[in-house]
Amino acid sequence: MTLPSDTLIASSRKASAQMANRETPFVFNEWYVAAFSTDVGRELMPRTLLGKRVLLYRTLAGKPVAMDDRCMHRSFPLSKSTLDGDTIVCNYHGFRYNEHGDLIEVPSQKACPRGVGIRTYPLVERGPLLWIWMGDAVLADESRIPDQPWSRNPSWECSSGYFHHPGNYVSMHENLLDLTHLQFLHANTIGTPDYASAPFDLDLKEGHYKLIRRVVPTTLSPVWGKTTKIEGPTAARIVTSEFLSPALHLVSVTFYDTALPEDSRPTFHIHTAHILTPETENTMHYHIIHGRDFAQDDHALGEFMHEQLFAAFEEDVEGLGALEQVLDNVDENHYEISVASDAPAVAMRIYLKRRATQEAAARSASQVA
């Protein structure tokens, strides 16, 4: 039996220390998805986002609101309270708050304290998503929302879904940047035996990490072969996997038949937005929007594609959940190695670790001041 050398172990541990993992603080100064737009209405909706309890609801005019899910008096959860018009009445002692989080009534006394309340968060409705800013509100620039216009484009047919994911968001970003796992974790759904060995190109910029893999020629898995009608061994599958922000990963795929003339063959495109919002260090809210630019009126095909894809996404949820269970029980001898295809994931993890460390230092300095 060959054992790893002390040099390899030391090198691996040194590299790992520079990379984000589930123990790394969250990056707060970014836009994350709080919920699908259709999930938030006149019911008081509790949700934990980046370790914070948040309350979501809509005013009578339909404006979405996000605030801390606690009364400032004795911390009773406002999500278990009463929505009265556009105000919330705490079901413990009756303290009332407006949509801005301001305390406006204390039933036990005539004079209500002024200029106090609970924190609200910038919340922007963009197509099917509600984006929330959990960090410094002064920095909440809406132009930084990693928008996906195709999800609102009538020439694209889209479907969506949600998983409460028992895994860490850093590990899930890594999973999406290294799609060699399609050949193994998704062998029964969207994987093919030639995927991991296919050539790839990298485009690694600060905060934007991209891997382009060209699987040509190939035989497509049924979900793609049946929907594109390219069912022979002459298919092309060009996959671009991109980390766009701590909250968003985009997978884009182009399919075509290499047996047809280049100037006349049809091409088929899909986008899948993998939207990751940490809940805790080892759970997350996993929203998905999938779109295609072909067969927009074929509802049966759309249902087949949705069913097949979400079966594959369920495999990711189960697989990353199993990985978390292993990490729950590691000891001082635990270490991991990286290989060439890990380059974008390693760069992404170093970026997240640096962002989180800088934010944590800035918060500490502000508290001291």
Coordinates of C-alpha atoms in Angstrom, one line a residue:
M1 CA 0.0 0.0 0.0
T2 CA 1.3 3.4 -1.0
L3 CA 0.9 6.1 1.7
P4 CA 0.9 9.9 0.9
S5 CA 4.2 11.6 1.7
D6 CA 4.5 14.1 4.5
T7 CA 5.4 16.7 1.9
L8 CA 2.2 16.1 0.0
I9 CA 0.1 16.2 3.2
A10 CA 1.7 19.5 4.3
S11 CA 1.3 21.1 0.9
S12 CA -2.4 20.0 0.7
R13 CA -3.1 21.4 4.1
K14 CA -1.3 24.7 3.3
A15 CA -3.4 25.1 0.1
S16 CA -6.6 24.2 1.9
A17 CA -6.0 26.9 4.5
Q18 CA -6.2 29.6 1.8
M19 CA -9.6 28.2 0.5
A20 CA -13.1 28.8 1.7
N21 CA -14.9 25.9 3.3
R22 CA -18.0 25.5 5.5
E23 CA -16.2 27.2 8.4
T24 CA -15.5 30.4 6.4
P25 CA -17.7 33.4 7.4
F26 CA -20.3 34.4 4.8
V27 CA -19.8 37.1 2.3
F28 CA -22.6 39.6 3.3
N29 CA -22.0 42.4 0.8
E30 CA -23.6 40.6 -2.2
W31 CA -27.1 40.2 -3.6
Y32 CA -28.6 36.8 -2.7
V33 CA -32.0 35.3 -3.6
A34 CA -34.4 35.4 -0.6
A35 CA -37.1 33.5 -2.4
F36 CA -39.0 33.1 -5.7
S37 CA -41.3 36.1 -6.2
T38 CA -44.3 33.9 -6.2
D39 CA -43.4 32.4 -2.8
V40 CA -43.9 35.7 -1.0
G41 CA -47.4 37.1 -0.4
R42 CA -49.6 38.3 2.4
E43 CA -48.6 35.4 4.7
L44 CA -45.7 36.1 7.1
M45 CA -42.9 34.0 5.7
P46 CA -39.9 33.1 8.0
R47 CA -36.6 32.2 6.3
T48 CA -33.0 31.9 7.6
L49 CA -30.5 33.6 5.3
L50 CA -26.8 33.7 5.9
G51 CA -27.4 32.6 9.5
K52 CA -29.9 35.4 10.2
R53 CA -33.6 35.0 10.8
V54 CA -35.5 37.1 8.3
L55 CA -39.3 37.8 7.8
L56 CA -40.7 38.2 4.3
Y57 CA -44.1 39.5 3.3
R58 CA -45.9 41.9 0.9
T59 CA -47.7 45.2 1.6
L60 CA -51.2 45.7 0.4
A61 CA -49.7 47.4 -2.7
G62 CA -47.6 44.3 -3.4
K63 CA -44.3 45.7 -2.3
P64 CA -42.0 42.9 -0.9
V65 CA -40.6 43.6 2.5
A66 CA -37.7 41.9 4.4
M67 CA -36.9 42.5 8.1
D68 CA -35.4 40.8 11.1
D69 CA -37.7 38.1 12.4
R70 CA -37.9 39.3 16.0
C71 CA -39.6 41.9 18.1
M72 CA -37.1 44.4 19.6
H73 CA -38.9 44.1 23.0
R74 CA -38.4 40.4 24.0
S75 CA -37.4 38.8 20.7
F76 CA -40.7 37.1 19.9
P77 CA -40.7 35.9 16.3
L78 CA -42.7 38.3 14.2
S79 CA -43.3 35.5 11.7
K80 CA -45.6 34.1 14.4
S81 CA -47.4 37.4 14.8
T82 CA -50.2 39.2 12.9
L83 CA -50.1 41.2 9.7
D84 CA -52.5 44.1 10.0
G85 CA -52.7 46.1 6.8
D86 CA -49.1 47.0 6.1
T87 CA -48.0 46.7 9.8
I88 CA -47.0 43.8 12.0
V89 CA -48.4 43.4 15.5
C90 CA -46.2 41.2 17.8
N91 CA -48.3 38.4 19.2
Y92 CA -46.5 38.6 22.5
H93 CA -47.0 42.1 23.9
G94 CA -48.6 43.9 20.9
F95 CA -45.7 46.0 19.8
R96 CA -46.5 47.3 16.3
Y97 CA -44.0 47.9 13.4
N98 CA -44.5 49.5 10.0
E99 CA -43.0 48.2 6.7
H100 CA -39.8 50.2 7.4
G101 CA -39.3 48.3 10.7
D102 CA -40.1 51.4 12.7
L103 CA -41.8 50.8 16.1
I104 CA -45.0 52.8 15.9
E105 CA -47.1 51.6 18.9
V106 CA -46.6 50.2 22.4
P107 CA -50.1 49.2 23.8
S108 CA -49.0 49.4 27.4
Q109 CA -48.1 53.1 27.3
K110 CA -49.3 56.2 25.5
A111 CA -45.9 57.5 24.4
C112 CA -44.2 55.3 21.8
P113 CA -40.4 55.4 21.7
R114 CA -39.3 57.3 18.6
G115 CA -36.4 56.6 16.3
V116 CA -36.2 52.9 17.2
G117 CA -37.2 49.7 15.4
I118 CA -35.9 46.5 13.8
R119 CA -33.6 46.2 10.8
T120 CA -35.0 45.9 7.3
Y121 CA -33.1 44.8 4.3
P122 CA -32.9 46.1 0.7
L123 CA -35.1 43.8 -1.4
V124 CA -35.4 43.9 -5.2
E125 CA -37.9 42.0 -7.4
R126 CA -36.2 41.1 -10.6
G127 CA -38.4 38.8 -12.8
P128 CA -39.1 35.5 -11.0
L129 CA -36.6 36.3 -8.1
L130 CA -36.5 38.4 -5.0
W131 CA -32.9 39.6 -4.4
I132 CA -31.8 40.6 -0.9
W133 CA -28.8 42.5 0.4
M134 CA -27.8 41.2 3.9
G135 CA -24.7 43.4 4.3
D136 CA -24.0 47.1 4.6
A137 CA -27.1 48.8 3.2
V138 CA -25.1 51.8 2.0
L139 CA -23.3 49.4 -0.5
A140 CA -26.5 47.9 -1.9
D141 CA -26.0 48.8 -5.5
E142 CA -28.8 47.3 -7.7
S143 CA -26.6 47.3 -10.7
R144 CA -24.6 44.5 -9.0
I145 CA -27.5 42.1 -9.1
P146 CA -26.3 39.2 -11.3
D147 CA -29.4 39.4 -13.5
Q148 CA -30.3 36.7 -16.1
P149 CA -32.4 38.5 -18.8
W150 CA -33.0 35.2 -20.6
S151 CA -35.2 34.1 -17.7
R152 CA -37.7 36.8 -18.7
N153 CA -37.2 36.6 -22.5
P154 CA -40.4 35.3 -24.2
S155 CA -38.3 33.4 -26.8
W156 CA -36.9 31.2 -23.9
E157 CA -39.1 28.6 -22.2
C158 CA -38.3 28.3 -18.5
S159 CA -39.1 26.1 -15.6
S160 CA -38.0 26.4 -12.0
G161 CA -37.7 24.5 -8.7
Y162 CA -36.3 24.7 -5.2
F163 CA -34.4 22.4 -2.8
H164 CA -33.7 22.8 0.8
H165 CA -30.1 21.6 0.4
P166 CA -28.3 19.8 3.3
G167 CA -24.9 21.0 2.1
N168 CA -22.5 24.0 2.2
Y169 CA -22.7 26.6 -0.6
V170 CA -19.0 26.6 -1.2
S171 CA -19.0 22.9 -1.9
M172 CA -21.9 23.3 -4.2
H173 CA -20.2 26.1 -6.2
E174 CA -17.2 23.7 -6.5
N175 CA -19.5 20.9 -7.6
L176 CA -20.8 23.2 -10.4
L177 CA -17.4 24.4 -11.5
D178 CA -16.0 20.8 -11.9
L179 CA -18.6 19.0 -13.9
T180 CA -16.5 15.9 -14.4
H181 CA -18.8 14.5 -11.7
L182 CA -21.5 14.3 -14.4
Q183 CA -19.9 11.0 -15.6
F184 CA -20.2 9.4 -12.2
L185 CA -22.7 11.1 -9.8
H186 CA -25.1 11.5 -12.7
A187 CA -24.3 8.3 -14.6
N188 CA -28.0 7.4 -14.7
T189 CA -29.4 10.8 -15.6
I190 CA -27.4 13.4 -17.6
G191 CA -23.9 11.9 -17.6
T192 CA -22.0 10.1 -20.4
P193 CA -18.9 7.9 -20.2
D194 CA -16.7 10.4 -22.2
Y195 CA -17.4 13.5 -20.2
A196 CA -14.6 13.7 -17.7
S197 CA -11.8 13.1 -20.2
A198 CA -13.1 15.7 -22.7
P199 CA -10.8 18.7 -23.3
F200 CA -11.5 22.0 -21.6
D201 CA -10.5 25.7 -21.5
L202 CA -10.3 28.0 -18.5
D203 CA -11.0 31.7 -18.2
L204 CA -10.2 32.8 -14.6
K205 CA -10.8 36.4 -13.7
E206 CA -11.2 37.9 -10.3
G207 CA -14.7 37.0 -9.1
H208 CA -15.6 35.3 -12.4
Y209 CA -14.4 31.8 -13.0
K210 CA -15.3 29.9 -16.2
L211 CA -14.6 26.4 -17.6
I212 CA -15.6 25.4 -21.1
R213 CA -15.7 21.7 -21.9
R214 CA -16.1 20.4 -25.5
V215 CA -17.5 16.9 -25.6
V216 CA -17.3 16.2 -29.4
P217 CA -18.3 13.9 -30.8
T218 CA -20.5 12.2 -28.3
T219 CA -23.8 10.4 -27.8
L220 CA -26.1 12.5 -25.7
S221 CA -27.9 11.3 -22.6
P222 CA -31.6 10.7 -23.2
V223 CA -32.8 14.0 -21.7
W224 CA -30.8 15.8 -24.4
G225 CA -30.9 13.3 -27.2
K226 CA -34.7 13.0 -27.2
T227 CA -35.3 16.8 -26.8
T228 CA -32.9 17.8 -29.6
K229 CA -33.5 14.6 -31.7
I230 CA -29.7 14.2 -32.0
E231 CA -29.7 10.5 -30.9
G232 CA -26.7 9.2 -32.8
P233 CA -22.9 9.2 -31.9
T234 CA -22.3 12.5 -33.8
A235 CA -23.5 15.0 -31.3
A236 CA -21.6 18.0 -29.9
R237 CA -22.1 19.1 -26.3
I238 CA -20.3 22.4 -25.5
V239 CA -20.7 23.2 -21.8
T240 CA -19.8 26.5 -20.1
S241 CA -19.8 26.5 -16.3
E242 CA -19.5 30.0 -14.7
F243 CA -19.2 31.3 -11.2
L244 CA -20.8 34.7 -11.4
S245 CA -21.2 35.7 -7.8
P246 CA -21.3 34.0 -4.3
A247 CA -25.1 33.6 -5.0
L248 CA -25.1 32.5 -8.7
H249 CA -23.6 29.9 -10.9
L250 CA -24.7 29.6 -14.6
V251 CA -24.3 26.5 -16.8
S252 CA -24.9 27.1 -20.5
V253 CA -24.9 24.3 -23.1
T254 CA -24.9 24.2 -26.9
F255 CA -25.9 21.1 -28.8
Y256 CA -25.6 20.3 -32.5
D257 CA -25.1 17.4 -34.9
T258 CA -21.6 17.3 -36.3
A259 CA -22.8 15.1 -39.2
L260 CA -24.7 18.0 -40.6
P261 CA -23.1 20.9 -42.6
E262 CA -22.0 23.7 -40.3
D263 CA -23.8 26.4 -42.2
S264 CA -27.2 24.7 -42.1
R265 CA -27.3 22.6 -39.0
P266 CA -29.6 23.7 -36.2
T267 CA -28.1 24.5 -32.8
F268 CA -29.9 24.1 -29.5
H269 CA -29.1 26.2 -26.3
I270 CA -30.0 25.8 -22.7
H271 CA -29.2 27.9 -19.6
T272 CA -29.4 26.7 -16.0
A273 CA -29.1 29.2 -13.2
H274 CA -28.0 27.6 -10.0
I275 CA -28.9 30.1 -7.3
L276 CA -27.3 29.4 -3.9
T277 CA -28.2 31.2 -0.7
P278 CA -26.5 30.0 2.5
E279 CA -28.9 29.2 5.3
T280 CA -26.4 27.9 7.8
E281 CA -22.8 26.7 7.4
N282 CA -24.1 23.3 6.2
T283 CA -27.5 24.1 4.7
M284 CA -28.7 26.3 1.9
H285 CA -31.6 27.5 -0.2
Y286 CA -31.1 26.1 -3.7
H287 CA -33.3 27.8 -6.3
I288 CA -33.0 26.7 -10.0
I289 CA -34.2 28.3 -13.2
H290 CA -33.8 26.3 -16.4
G291 CA -34.4 27.6 -19.9
R292 CA -34.3 26.5 -23.5
D293 CA -34.5 28.4 -26.8
F294 CA -36.1 25.5 -28.7
A295 CA -39.5 23.6 -28.8
Q296 CA -41.0 26.4 -26.7
D297 CA -44.6 25.2 -27.5
D298 CA -43.9 21.6 -26.8
H299 CA -45.2 21.3 -23.2
A300 CA -44.8 17.5 -23.1
L301 CA -41.1 17.9 -24.0
G302 CA -40.8 20.6 -21.3
E303 CA -42.3 18.4 -18.7
F304 CA -39.9 15.5 -19.7
M305 CA -36.9 17.8 -19.5
H306 CA -37.9 19.2 -16.2
E307 CA -38.5 15.8 -14.7
Q308 CA -35.1 14.4 -15.9
L309 CA -33.1 17.5 -14.9
F310 CA -34.5 17.8 -11.4
A311 CA -33.9 14.1 -10.9
A312 CA -30.2 14.9 -11.6
F313 CA -30.3 18.0 -9.3
E314 CA -31.7 15.7 -6.6
E315 CA -28.6 13.6 -7.0
D316 CA -26.5 16.6 -6.3
V317 CA -28.5 17.4 -3.2
E318 CA -28.1 13.8 -1.9
G319 CA -24.4 13.6 -2.9
L320 CA -23.4 16.9 -1.3
G321 CA -25.5 16.0 1.8
A322 CA -23.5 12.8 2.1
L323 CA -20.3 14.8 1.8
E324 CA -21.4 17.0 4.7
Q325 CA -21.8 14.0 6.9
V326 CA -18.2 12.9 6.2
L327 CA -17.0 16.4 7.1
D328 CA -19.0 16.3 10.4
N329 CA -16.6 13.5 11.5
V330 CA -13.1 14.4 10.4
D331 CA -10.1 14.4 12.7
E332 CA -6.7 16.1 12.7
N333 CA -5.4 13.7 10.0
H334 CA -8.0 14.8 7.4
Y335 CA -6.7 16.5 4.3
E336 CA -7.7 16.8 0.6
I337 CA -5.8 17.0 -2.7
S338 CA -6.6 19.0 -5.9
V339 CA -6.0 18.1 -9.5
A340 CA -5.9 20.1 -12.8
S341 CA -9.6 20.2 -13.3
D342 CA -10.0 21.8 -9.9
A343 CA -8.3 25.0 -11.0
P344 CA -11.4 27.2 -11.3
A345 CA -12.9 25.8 -8.1
V346 CA -9.7 26.5 -6.2
A347 CA -9.5 30.0 -7.5
M348 CA -13.2 30.5 -6.6
R349 CA -12.6 29.2 -3.0
I350 CA -9.5 31.5 -2.6
Y351 CA -11.6 34.4 -3.7
L352 CA -14.5 33.7 -1.3
K353 CA -12.0 33.2 1.6
R354 CA -10.4 36.5 0.8
R355 CA -13.7 38.3 0.5
A356 CA -15.0 36.8 3.8
T357 CA -11.8 37.6 5.7
Q358 CA -11.8 41.2 4.5
E359 CA -15.4 41.7 5.5
A360 CA -14.9 40.1 8.9
A361 CA -11.9 42.4 9.6
A362 CA -13.9 45.5 8.5
R363 CA -16.8 44.5 10.8
S364 CA -14.4 44.0 13.7
A365 CA -12.8 47.4 13.1
S366 CA -16.2 49.1 12.9
Q367 CA -17.3 47.5 16.2
V368 CA -14.1 48.6 17.9
A369 CA -14.6 52.1 16.6

